[in-house]
mmCIF file of C-alpha atoms and ligand atoms in Angstrom:
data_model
loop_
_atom_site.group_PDB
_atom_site.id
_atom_site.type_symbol
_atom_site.label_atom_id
_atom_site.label_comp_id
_atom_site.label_asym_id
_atom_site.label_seq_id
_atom_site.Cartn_x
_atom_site.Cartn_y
_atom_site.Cartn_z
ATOM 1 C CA UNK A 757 -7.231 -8.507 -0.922
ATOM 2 C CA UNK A 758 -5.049 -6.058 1.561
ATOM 3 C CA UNK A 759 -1.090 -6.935 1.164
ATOM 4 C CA UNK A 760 1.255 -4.965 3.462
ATOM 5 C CA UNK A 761 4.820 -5.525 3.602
ATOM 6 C CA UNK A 762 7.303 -4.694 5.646
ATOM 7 C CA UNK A 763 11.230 -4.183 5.334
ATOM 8 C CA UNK A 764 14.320 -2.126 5.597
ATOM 9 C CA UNK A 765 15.553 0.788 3.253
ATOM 10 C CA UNK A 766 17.256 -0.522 0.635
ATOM 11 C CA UNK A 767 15.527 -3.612 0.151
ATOM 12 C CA UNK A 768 12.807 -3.420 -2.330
ATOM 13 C CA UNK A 769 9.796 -3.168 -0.692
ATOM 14 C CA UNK A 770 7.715 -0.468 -2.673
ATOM 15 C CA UNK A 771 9.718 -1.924 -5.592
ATOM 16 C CA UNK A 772 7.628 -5.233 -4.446
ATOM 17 C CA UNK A 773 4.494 -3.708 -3.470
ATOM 18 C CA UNK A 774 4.952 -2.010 -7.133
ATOM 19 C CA UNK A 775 5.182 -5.630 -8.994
ATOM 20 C CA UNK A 776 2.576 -7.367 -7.045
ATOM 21 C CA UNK A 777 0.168 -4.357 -8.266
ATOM 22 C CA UNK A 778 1.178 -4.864 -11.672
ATOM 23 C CA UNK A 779 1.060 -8.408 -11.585
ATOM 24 C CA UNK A 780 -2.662 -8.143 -10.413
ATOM 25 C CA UNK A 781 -3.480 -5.872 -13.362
ATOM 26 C CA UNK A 782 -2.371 -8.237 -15.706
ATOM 27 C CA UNK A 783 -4.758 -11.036 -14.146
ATOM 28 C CA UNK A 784 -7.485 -8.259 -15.157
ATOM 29 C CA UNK A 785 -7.952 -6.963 -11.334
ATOM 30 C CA UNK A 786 -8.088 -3.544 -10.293
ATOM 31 C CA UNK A 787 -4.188 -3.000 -8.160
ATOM 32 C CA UNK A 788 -3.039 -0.020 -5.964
ATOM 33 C CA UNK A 789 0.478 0.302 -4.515
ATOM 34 C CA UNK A 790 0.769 2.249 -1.817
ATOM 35 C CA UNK A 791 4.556 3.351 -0.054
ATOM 36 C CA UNK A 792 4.861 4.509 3.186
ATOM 37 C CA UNK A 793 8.455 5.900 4.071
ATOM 38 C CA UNK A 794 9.572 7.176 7.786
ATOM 39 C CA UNK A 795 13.227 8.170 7.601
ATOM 40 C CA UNK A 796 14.431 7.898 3.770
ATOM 41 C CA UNK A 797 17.202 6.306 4.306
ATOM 42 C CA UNK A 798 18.606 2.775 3.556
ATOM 43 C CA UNK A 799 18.008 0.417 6.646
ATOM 44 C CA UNK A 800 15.103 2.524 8.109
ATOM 45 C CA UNK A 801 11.937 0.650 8.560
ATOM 46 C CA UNK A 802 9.322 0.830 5.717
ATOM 47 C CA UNK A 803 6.430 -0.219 4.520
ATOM 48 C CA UNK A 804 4.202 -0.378 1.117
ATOM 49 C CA UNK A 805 0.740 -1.334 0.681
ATOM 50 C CA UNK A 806 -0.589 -3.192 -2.131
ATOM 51 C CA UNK A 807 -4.718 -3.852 -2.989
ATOM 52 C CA UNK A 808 -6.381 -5.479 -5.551
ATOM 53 C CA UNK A 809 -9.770 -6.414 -6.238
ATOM 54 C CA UNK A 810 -12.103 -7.121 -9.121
ATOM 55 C CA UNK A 811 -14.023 -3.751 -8.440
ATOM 56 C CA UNK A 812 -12.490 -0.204 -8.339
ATOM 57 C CA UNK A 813 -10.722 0.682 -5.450
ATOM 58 C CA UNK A 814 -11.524 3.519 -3.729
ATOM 59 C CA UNK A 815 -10.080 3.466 -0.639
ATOM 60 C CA UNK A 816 -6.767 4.942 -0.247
ATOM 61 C CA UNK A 817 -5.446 4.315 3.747
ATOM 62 C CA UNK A 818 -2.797 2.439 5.023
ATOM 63 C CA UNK A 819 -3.952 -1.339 5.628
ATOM 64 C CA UNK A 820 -4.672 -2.357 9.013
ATOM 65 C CA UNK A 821 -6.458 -5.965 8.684
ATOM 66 C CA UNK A 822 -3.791 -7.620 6.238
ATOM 67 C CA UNK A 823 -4.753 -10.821 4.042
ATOM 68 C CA UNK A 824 -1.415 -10.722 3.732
ATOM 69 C CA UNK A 825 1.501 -10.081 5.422
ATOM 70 C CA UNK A 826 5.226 -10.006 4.200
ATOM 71 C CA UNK A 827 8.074 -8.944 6.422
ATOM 72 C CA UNK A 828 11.752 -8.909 4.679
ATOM 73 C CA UNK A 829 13.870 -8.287 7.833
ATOM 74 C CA UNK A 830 12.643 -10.648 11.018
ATOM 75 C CA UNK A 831 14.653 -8.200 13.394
ATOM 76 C CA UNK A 832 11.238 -6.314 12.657
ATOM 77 C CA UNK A 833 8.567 -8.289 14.039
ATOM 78 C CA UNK A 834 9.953 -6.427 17.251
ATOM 79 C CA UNK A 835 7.928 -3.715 16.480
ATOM 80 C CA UNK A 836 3.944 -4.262 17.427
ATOM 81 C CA UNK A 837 2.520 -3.011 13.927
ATOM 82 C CA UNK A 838 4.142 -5.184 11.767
ATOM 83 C CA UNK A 839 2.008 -7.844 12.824
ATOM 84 C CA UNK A 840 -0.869 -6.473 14.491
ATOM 85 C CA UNK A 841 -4.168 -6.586 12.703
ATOM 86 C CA UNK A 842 -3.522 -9.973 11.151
ATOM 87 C CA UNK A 843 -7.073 -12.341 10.770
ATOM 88 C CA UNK A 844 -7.219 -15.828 11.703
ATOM 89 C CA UNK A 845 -6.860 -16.806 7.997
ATOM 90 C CA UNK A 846 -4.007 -14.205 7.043
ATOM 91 C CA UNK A 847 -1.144 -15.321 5.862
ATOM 92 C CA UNK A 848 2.293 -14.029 7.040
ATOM 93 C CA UNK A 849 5.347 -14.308 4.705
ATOM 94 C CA UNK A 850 9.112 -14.383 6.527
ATOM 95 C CA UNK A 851 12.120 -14.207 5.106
ATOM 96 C CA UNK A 852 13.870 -17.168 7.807
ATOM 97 C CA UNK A 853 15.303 -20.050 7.732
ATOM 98 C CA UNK A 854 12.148 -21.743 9.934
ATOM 99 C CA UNK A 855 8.930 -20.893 10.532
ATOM 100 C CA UNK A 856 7.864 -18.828 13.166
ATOM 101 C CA UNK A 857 4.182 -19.182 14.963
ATOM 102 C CA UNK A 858 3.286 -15.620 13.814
ATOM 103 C CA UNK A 859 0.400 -16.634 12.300
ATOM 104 C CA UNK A 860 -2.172 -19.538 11.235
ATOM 105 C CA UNK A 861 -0.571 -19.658 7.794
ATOM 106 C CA UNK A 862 3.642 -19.036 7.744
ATOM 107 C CA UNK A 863 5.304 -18.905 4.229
ATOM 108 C CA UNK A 864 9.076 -18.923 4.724
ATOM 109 C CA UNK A 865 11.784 -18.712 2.620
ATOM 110 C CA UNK A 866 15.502 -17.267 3.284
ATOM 111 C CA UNK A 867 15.061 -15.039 0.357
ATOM 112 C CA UNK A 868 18.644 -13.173 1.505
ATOM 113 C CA UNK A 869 20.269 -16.363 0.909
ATOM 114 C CA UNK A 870 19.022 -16.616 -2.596
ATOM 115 C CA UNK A 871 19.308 -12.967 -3.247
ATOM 116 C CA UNK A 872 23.080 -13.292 -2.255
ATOM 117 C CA UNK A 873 23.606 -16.240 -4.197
ATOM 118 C CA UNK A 874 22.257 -14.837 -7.496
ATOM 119 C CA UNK A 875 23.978 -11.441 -7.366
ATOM 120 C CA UNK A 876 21.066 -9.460 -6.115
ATOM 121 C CA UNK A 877 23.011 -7.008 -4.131
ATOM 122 C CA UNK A 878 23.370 -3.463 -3.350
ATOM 123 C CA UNK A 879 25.951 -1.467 -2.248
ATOM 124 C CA UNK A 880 27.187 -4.837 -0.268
ATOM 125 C CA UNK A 881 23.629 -5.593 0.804
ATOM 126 C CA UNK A 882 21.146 -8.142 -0.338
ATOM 127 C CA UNK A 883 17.448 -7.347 -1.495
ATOM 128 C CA UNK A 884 15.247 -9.850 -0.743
ATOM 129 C CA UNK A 885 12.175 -8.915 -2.597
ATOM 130 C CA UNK A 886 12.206 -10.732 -5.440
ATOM 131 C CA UNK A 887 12.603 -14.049 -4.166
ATOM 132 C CA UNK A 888 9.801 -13.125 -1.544
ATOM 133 C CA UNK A 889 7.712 -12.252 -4.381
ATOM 134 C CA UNK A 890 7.782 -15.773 -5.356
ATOM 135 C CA UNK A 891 7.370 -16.860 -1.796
ATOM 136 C CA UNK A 892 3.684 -14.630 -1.861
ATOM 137 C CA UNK A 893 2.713 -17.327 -4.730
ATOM 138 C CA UNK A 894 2.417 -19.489 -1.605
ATOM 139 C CA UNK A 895 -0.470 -18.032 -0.252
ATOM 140 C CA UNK A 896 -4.166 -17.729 -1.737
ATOM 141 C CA UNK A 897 -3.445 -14.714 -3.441
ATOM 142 C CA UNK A 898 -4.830 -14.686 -7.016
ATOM 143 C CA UNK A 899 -2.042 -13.608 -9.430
ATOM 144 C CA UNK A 900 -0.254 -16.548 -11.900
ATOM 145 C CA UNK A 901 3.161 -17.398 -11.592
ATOM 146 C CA UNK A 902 3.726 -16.120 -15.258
ATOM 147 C CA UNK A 903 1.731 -12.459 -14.231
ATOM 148 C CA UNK A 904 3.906 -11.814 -11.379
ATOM 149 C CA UNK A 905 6.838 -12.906 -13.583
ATOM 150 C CA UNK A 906 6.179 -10.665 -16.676
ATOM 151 C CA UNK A 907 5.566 -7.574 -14.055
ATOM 152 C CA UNK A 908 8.993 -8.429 -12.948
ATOM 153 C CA UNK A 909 10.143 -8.499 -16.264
ATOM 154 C CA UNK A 910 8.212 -5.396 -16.961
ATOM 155 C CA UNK A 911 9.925 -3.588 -14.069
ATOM 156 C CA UNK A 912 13.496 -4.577 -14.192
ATOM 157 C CA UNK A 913 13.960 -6.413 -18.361
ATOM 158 C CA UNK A 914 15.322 -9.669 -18.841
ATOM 159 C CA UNK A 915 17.775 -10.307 -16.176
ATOM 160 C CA UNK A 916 18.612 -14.433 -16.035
ATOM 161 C CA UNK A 917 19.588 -14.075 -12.055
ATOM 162 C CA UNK A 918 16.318 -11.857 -11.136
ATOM 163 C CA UNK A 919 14.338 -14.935 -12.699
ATOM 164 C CA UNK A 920 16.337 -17.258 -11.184
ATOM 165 C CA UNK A 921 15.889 -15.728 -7.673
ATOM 166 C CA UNK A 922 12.188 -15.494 -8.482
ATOM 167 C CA UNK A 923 12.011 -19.148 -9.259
ATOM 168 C CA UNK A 924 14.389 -20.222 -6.207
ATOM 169 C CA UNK A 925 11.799 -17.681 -3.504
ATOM 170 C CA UNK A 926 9.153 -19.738 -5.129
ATOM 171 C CA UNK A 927 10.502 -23.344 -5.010
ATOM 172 C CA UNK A 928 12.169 -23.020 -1.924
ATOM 173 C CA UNK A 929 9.537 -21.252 -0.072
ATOM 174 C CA UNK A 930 7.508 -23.583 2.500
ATOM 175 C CA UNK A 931 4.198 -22.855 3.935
ATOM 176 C CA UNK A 932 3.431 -23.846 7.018
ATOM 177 C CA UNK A 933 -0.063 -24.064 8.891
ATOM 178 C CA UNK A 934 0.737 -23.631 12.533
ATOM 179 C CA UNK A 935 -1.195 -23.242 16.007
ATOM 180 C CA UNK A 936 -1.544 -19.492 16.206
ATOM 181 C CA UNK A 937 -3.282 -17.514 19.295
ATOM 182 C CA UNK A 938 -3.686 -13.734 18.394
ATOM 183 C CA UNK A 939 -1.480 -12.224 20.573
ATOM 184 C CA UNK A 940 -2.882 -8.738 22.215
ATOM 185 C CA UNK A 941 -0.543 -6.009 21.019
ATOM 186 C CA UNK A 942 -0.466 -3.099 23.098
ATOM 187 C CA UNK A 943 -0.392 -0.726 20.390
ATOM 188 C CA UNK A 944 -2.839 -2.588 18.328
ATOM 189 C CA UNK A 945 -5.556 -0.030 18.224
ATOM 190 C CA UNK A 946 -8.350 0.672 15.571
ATOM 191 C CA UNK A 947 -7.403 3.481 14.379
ATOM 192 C CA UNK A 948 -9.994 4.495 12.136
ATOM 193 C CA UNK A 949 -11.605 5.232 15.261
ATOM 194 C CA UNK A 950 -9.000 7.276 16.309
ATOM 195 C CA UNK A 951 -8.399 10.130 13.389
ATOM 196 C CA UNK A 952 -6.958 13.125 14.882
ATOM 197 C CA UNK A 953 -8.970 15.913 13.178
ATOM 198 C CA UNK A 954 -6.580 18.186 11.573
ATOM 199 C CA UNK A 955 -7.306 21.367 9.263
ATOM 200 C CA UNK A 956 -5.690 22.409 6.239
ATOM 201 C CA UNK A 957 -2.622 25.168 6.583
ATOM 202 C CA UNK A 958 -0.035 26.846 4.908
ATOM 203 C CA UNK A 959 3.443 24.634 5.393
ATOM 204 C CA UNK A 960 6.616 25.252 3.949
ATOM 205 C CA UNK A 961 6.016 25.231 0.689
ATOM 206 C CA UNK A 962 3.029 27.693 0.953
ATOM 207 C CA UNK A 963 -0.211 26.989 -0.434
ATOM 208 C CA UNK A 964 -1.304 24.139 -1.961
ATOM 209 C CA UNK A 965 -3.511 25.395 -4.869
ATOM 210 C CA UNK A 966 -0.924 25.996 -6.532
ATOM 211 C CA UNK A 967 -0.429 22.356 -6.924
ATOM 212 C CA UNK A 968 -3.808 21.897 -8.735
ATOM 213 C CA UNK A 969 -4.642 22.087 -12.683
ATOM 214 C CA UNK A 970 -8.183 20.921 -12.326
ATOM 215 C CA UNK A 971 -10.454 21.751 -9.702
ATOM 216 C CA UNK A 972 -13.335 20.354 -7.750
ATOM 217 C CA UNK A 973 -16.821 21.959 -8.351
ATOM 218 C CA UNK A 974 -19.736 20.640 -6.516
ATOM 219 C CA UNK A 975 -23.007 20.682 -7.684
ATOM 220 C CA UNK A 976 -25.385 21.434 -4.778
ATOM 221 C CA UNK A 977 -28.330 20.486 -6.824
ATOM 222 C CA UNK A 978 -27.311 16.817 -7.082
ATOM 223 C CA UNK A 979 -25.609 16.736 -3.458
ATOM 224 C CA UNK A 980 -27.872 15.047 -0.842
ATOM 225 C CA UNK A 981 -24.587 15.553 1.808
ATOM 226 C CA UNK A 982 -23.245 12.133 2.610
ATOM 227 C CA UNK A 983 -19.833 13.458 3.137
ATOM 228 C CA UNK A 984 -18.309 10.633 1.396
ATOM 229 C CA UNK A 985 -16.002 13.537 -0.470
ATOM 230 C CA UNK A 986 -15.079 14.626 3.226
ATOM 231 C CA UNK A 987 -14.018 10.975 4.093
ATOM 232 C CA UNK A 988 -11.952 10.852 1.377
ATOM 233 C CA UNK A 989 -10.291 14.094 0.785
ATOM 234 C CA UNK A 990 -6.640 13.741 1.364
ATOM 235 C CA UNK A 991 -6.402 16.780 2.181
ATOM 236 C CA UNK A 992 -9.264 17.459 4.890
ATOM 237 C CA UNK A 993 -10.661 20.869 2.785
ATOM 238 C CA UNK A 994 -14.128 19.578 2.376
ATOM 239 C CA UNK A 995 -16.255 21.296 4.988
ATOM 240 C CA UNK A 996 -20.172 21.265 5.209
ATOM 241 C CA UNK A 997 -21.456 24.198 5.636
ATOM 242 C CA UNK A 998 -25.205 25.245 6.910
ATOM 243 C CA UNK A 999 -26.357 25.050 3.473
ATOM 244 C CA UNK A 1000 -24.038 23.037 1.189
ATOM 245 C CA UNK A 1001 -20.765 21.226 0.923
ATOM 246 C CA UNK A 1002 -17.826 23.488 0.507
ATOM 247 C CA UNK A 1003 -14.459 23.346 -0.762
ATOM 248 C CA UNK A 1004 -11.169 24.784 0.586
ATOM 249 C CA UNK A 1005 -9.684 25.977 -2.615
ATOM 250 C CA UNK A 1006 -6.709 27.358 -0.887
ATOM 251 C CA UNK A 1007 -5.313 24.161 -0.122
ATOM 252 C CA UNK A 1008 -7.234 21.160 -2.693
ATOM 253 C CA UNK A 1009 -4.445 19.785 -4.236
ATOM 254 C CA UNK A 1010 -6.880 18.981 -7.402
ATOM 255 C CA UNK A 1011 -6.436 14.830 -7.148
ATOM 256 C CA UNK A 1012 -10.195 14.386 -7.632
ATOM 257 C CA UNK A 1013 -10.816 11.531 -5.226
ATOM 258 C CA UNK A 1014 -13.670 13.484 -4.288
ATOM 259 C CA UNK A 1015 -14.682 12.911 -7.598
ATOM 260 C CA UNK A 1016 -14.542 9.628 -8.064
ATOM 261 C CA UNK A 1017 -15.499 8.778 -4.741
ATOM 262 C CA UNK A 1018 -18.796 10.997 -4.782
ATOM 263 C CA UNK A 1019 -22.000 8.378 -5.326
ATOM 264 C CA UNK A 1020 -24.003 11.087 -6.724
ATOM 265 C CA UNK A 1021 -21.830 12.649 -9.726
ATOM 266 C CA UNK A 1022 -21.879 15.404 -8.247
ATOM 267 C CA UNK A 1023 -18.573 16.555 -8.876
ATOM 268 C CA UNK A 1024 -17.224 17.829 -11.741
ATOM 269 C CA UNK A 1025 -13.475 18.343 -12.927
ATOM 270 C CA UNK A 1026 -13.107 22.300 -14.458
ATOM 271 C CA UNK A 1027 -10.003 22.102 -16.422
ATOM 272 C CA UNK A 1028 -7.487 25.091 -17.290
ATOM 273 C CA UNK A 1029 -7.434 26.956 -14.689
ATOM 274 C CA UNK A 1030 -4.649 29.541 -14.356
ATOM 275 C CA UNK A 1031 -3.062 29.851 -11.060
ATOM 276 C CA UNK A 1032 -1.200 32.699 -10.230
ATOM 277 C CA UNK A 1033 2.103 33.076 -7.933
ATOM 278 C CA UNK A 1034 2.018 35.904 -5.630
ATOM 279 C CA UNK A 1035 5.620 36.959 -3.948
HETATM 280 S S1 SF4 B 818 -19.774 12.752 -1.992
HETATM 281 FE FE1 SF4 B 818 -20.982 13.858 -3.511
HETATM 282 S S2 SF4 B 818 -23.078 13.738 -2.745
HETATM 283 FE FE2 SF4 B 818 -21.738 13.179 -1.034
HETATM 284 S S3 SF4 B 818 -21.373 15.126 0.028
HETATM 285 FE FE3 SF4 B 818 -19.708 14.903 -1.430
HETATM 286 S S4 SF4 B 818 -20.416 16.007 -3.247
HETATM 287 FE FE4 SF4 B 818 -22.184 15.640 -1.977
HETATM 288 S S1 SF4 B 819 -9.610 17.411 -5.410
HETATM 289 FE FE1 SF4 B 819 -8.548 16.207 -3.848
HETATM 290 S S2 SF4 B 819 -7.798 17.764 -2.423
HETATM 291 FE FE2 SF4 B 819 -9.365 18.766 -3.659
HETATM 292 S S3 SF4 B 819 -11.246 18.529 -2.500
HETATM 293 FE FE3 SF4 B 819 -11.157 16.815 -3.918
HETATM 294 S S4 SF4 B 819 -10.215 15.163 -2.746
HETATM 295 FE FE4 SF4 B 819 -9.788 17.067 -1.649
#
């Protein structure tokens, strides 16, 4: 299940995407939580990605075909990707007073009311996120009301009005099944099919080997060259060469998604290297 939210600087959205992760561990699922800033500032738009499943997840890309969709500010649904690549069974999650036909499946709740009213403010401004967290109980997702409240607990301690806004997002909240007829979004493009091809170079801060403590080895005997390493690299410094698969070790960062990724075992981790600075 494929959660993206979206929201404003300043109002707890990787802070949610964090919890709802969490939460989804403690129901015994595999979680990921992914943030996803533009401009780090508050009120800039910005969005966090959460996964879970009951099998390891290896894939590690932004999420394009939501189950789940949960916007914090409406002033955003403006913008074509925050609700492009819904499915006709997603849900979308709004913090408003009334449902909107943005989908088959509307949860709404005006989570800035109840954040306001129990003190959930910063710097004068409201964060929604934790009474929209009780909103996403709404939906089909799979998490407990007592999971996603001990990960809050987990995350912030016992605080009386961040329960209380919890339980207010999730008794107030109203789902809604409306007529919904995909809208074509301009921008709405696949964009897996679209990856610019980039190569590996030195950036401000130089190389990045120097980044890495373990490092990639591939063993050519057990690679049969499915490239699944090269689709997952992060860094795009997997290369196949005439002979074998090869590895940029100017720039691998040493995260070892090739690693775990690789169906083979063909990768192994070499601890301890020693990296040396050169000025
Ligand atoms: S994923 Fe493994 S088997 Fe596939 S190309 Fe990479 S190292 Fe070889
Ligand atoms: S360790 Fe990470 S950066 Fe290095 S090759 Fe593997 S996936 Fe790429």
């Amino acid at each position: 299940m494929e959660i993206r939210i979206h929201g404003r600087g300043g109002q707890g959205v990787v802070t949610a995407s964090k919890i709802i992760a969490e939460a989804a561990h403690f129901e015994g699922y595999y979680s990921q939580s992914i943030p996803y800033f533009g401009a780090e500032r508050r009120g800039a738009p910005v969005q966090a990605f959460s996964r879970l499943s009951d099998k390891p997840i290896f894939r590690v890309s932004q999420i394009y075909h939501p189950d789940i969709v949960m916007v914090f500010d409406l002033s955003l649904i403006k913008i074509p990707e925050v609700l492009s690549g819904l499915k006709s069974n997603s849900f979308a999650i709004l913090n408003s007073k009334n449902p909107l036909s943005v989908a088959k499946n509307v949860v709404y709740v005006n989570a800035t009311d109840i954040a306001m009213n129990n003190n959930l403010i910063a710097s004068g401004l409201p964060i929604p996120n934790i009474p929209m967290l009780g909103a996403l109980l709404k939906t089909n997702i799979p998490i407990s009301y007592e999971a996603m409240l001990n990960a809050i607990e987990q995350y912030f301690g016992e605080k009386e009005e961040t329960f209380k806004a919890f339980e207010e997002g999730f008794k107030k909240s109203k789902l809604a099944r409306l007529k919904f007829k995909k809208r074509k979004i301009k921008r709405d493009i696949d964009i897996r099919c679209e990856l610019p091809v980039s190569y590996p170079c030195e950036g401000v801060a130089g190389r990045t080997d120097l980044w890495r403590f373990v490092k990639p080895v591939i063993d050519a005997n057990k690679c049969n060259k499915c490239m699944n390493c090269w689709l997952h690299c992060p860094e795009g410094v997997i290369m196949e060469s005439e002979d074998a698969v090869v590895i940029n070790y100017d720039y691998c960062k040493g995260c070892m998604i090739c690693k775990e990724v690789c169906p083979r075992d063909a990768i192994t981790a070499v601890g301890g290297e020693v990296q040396c600075i050169k000025f």
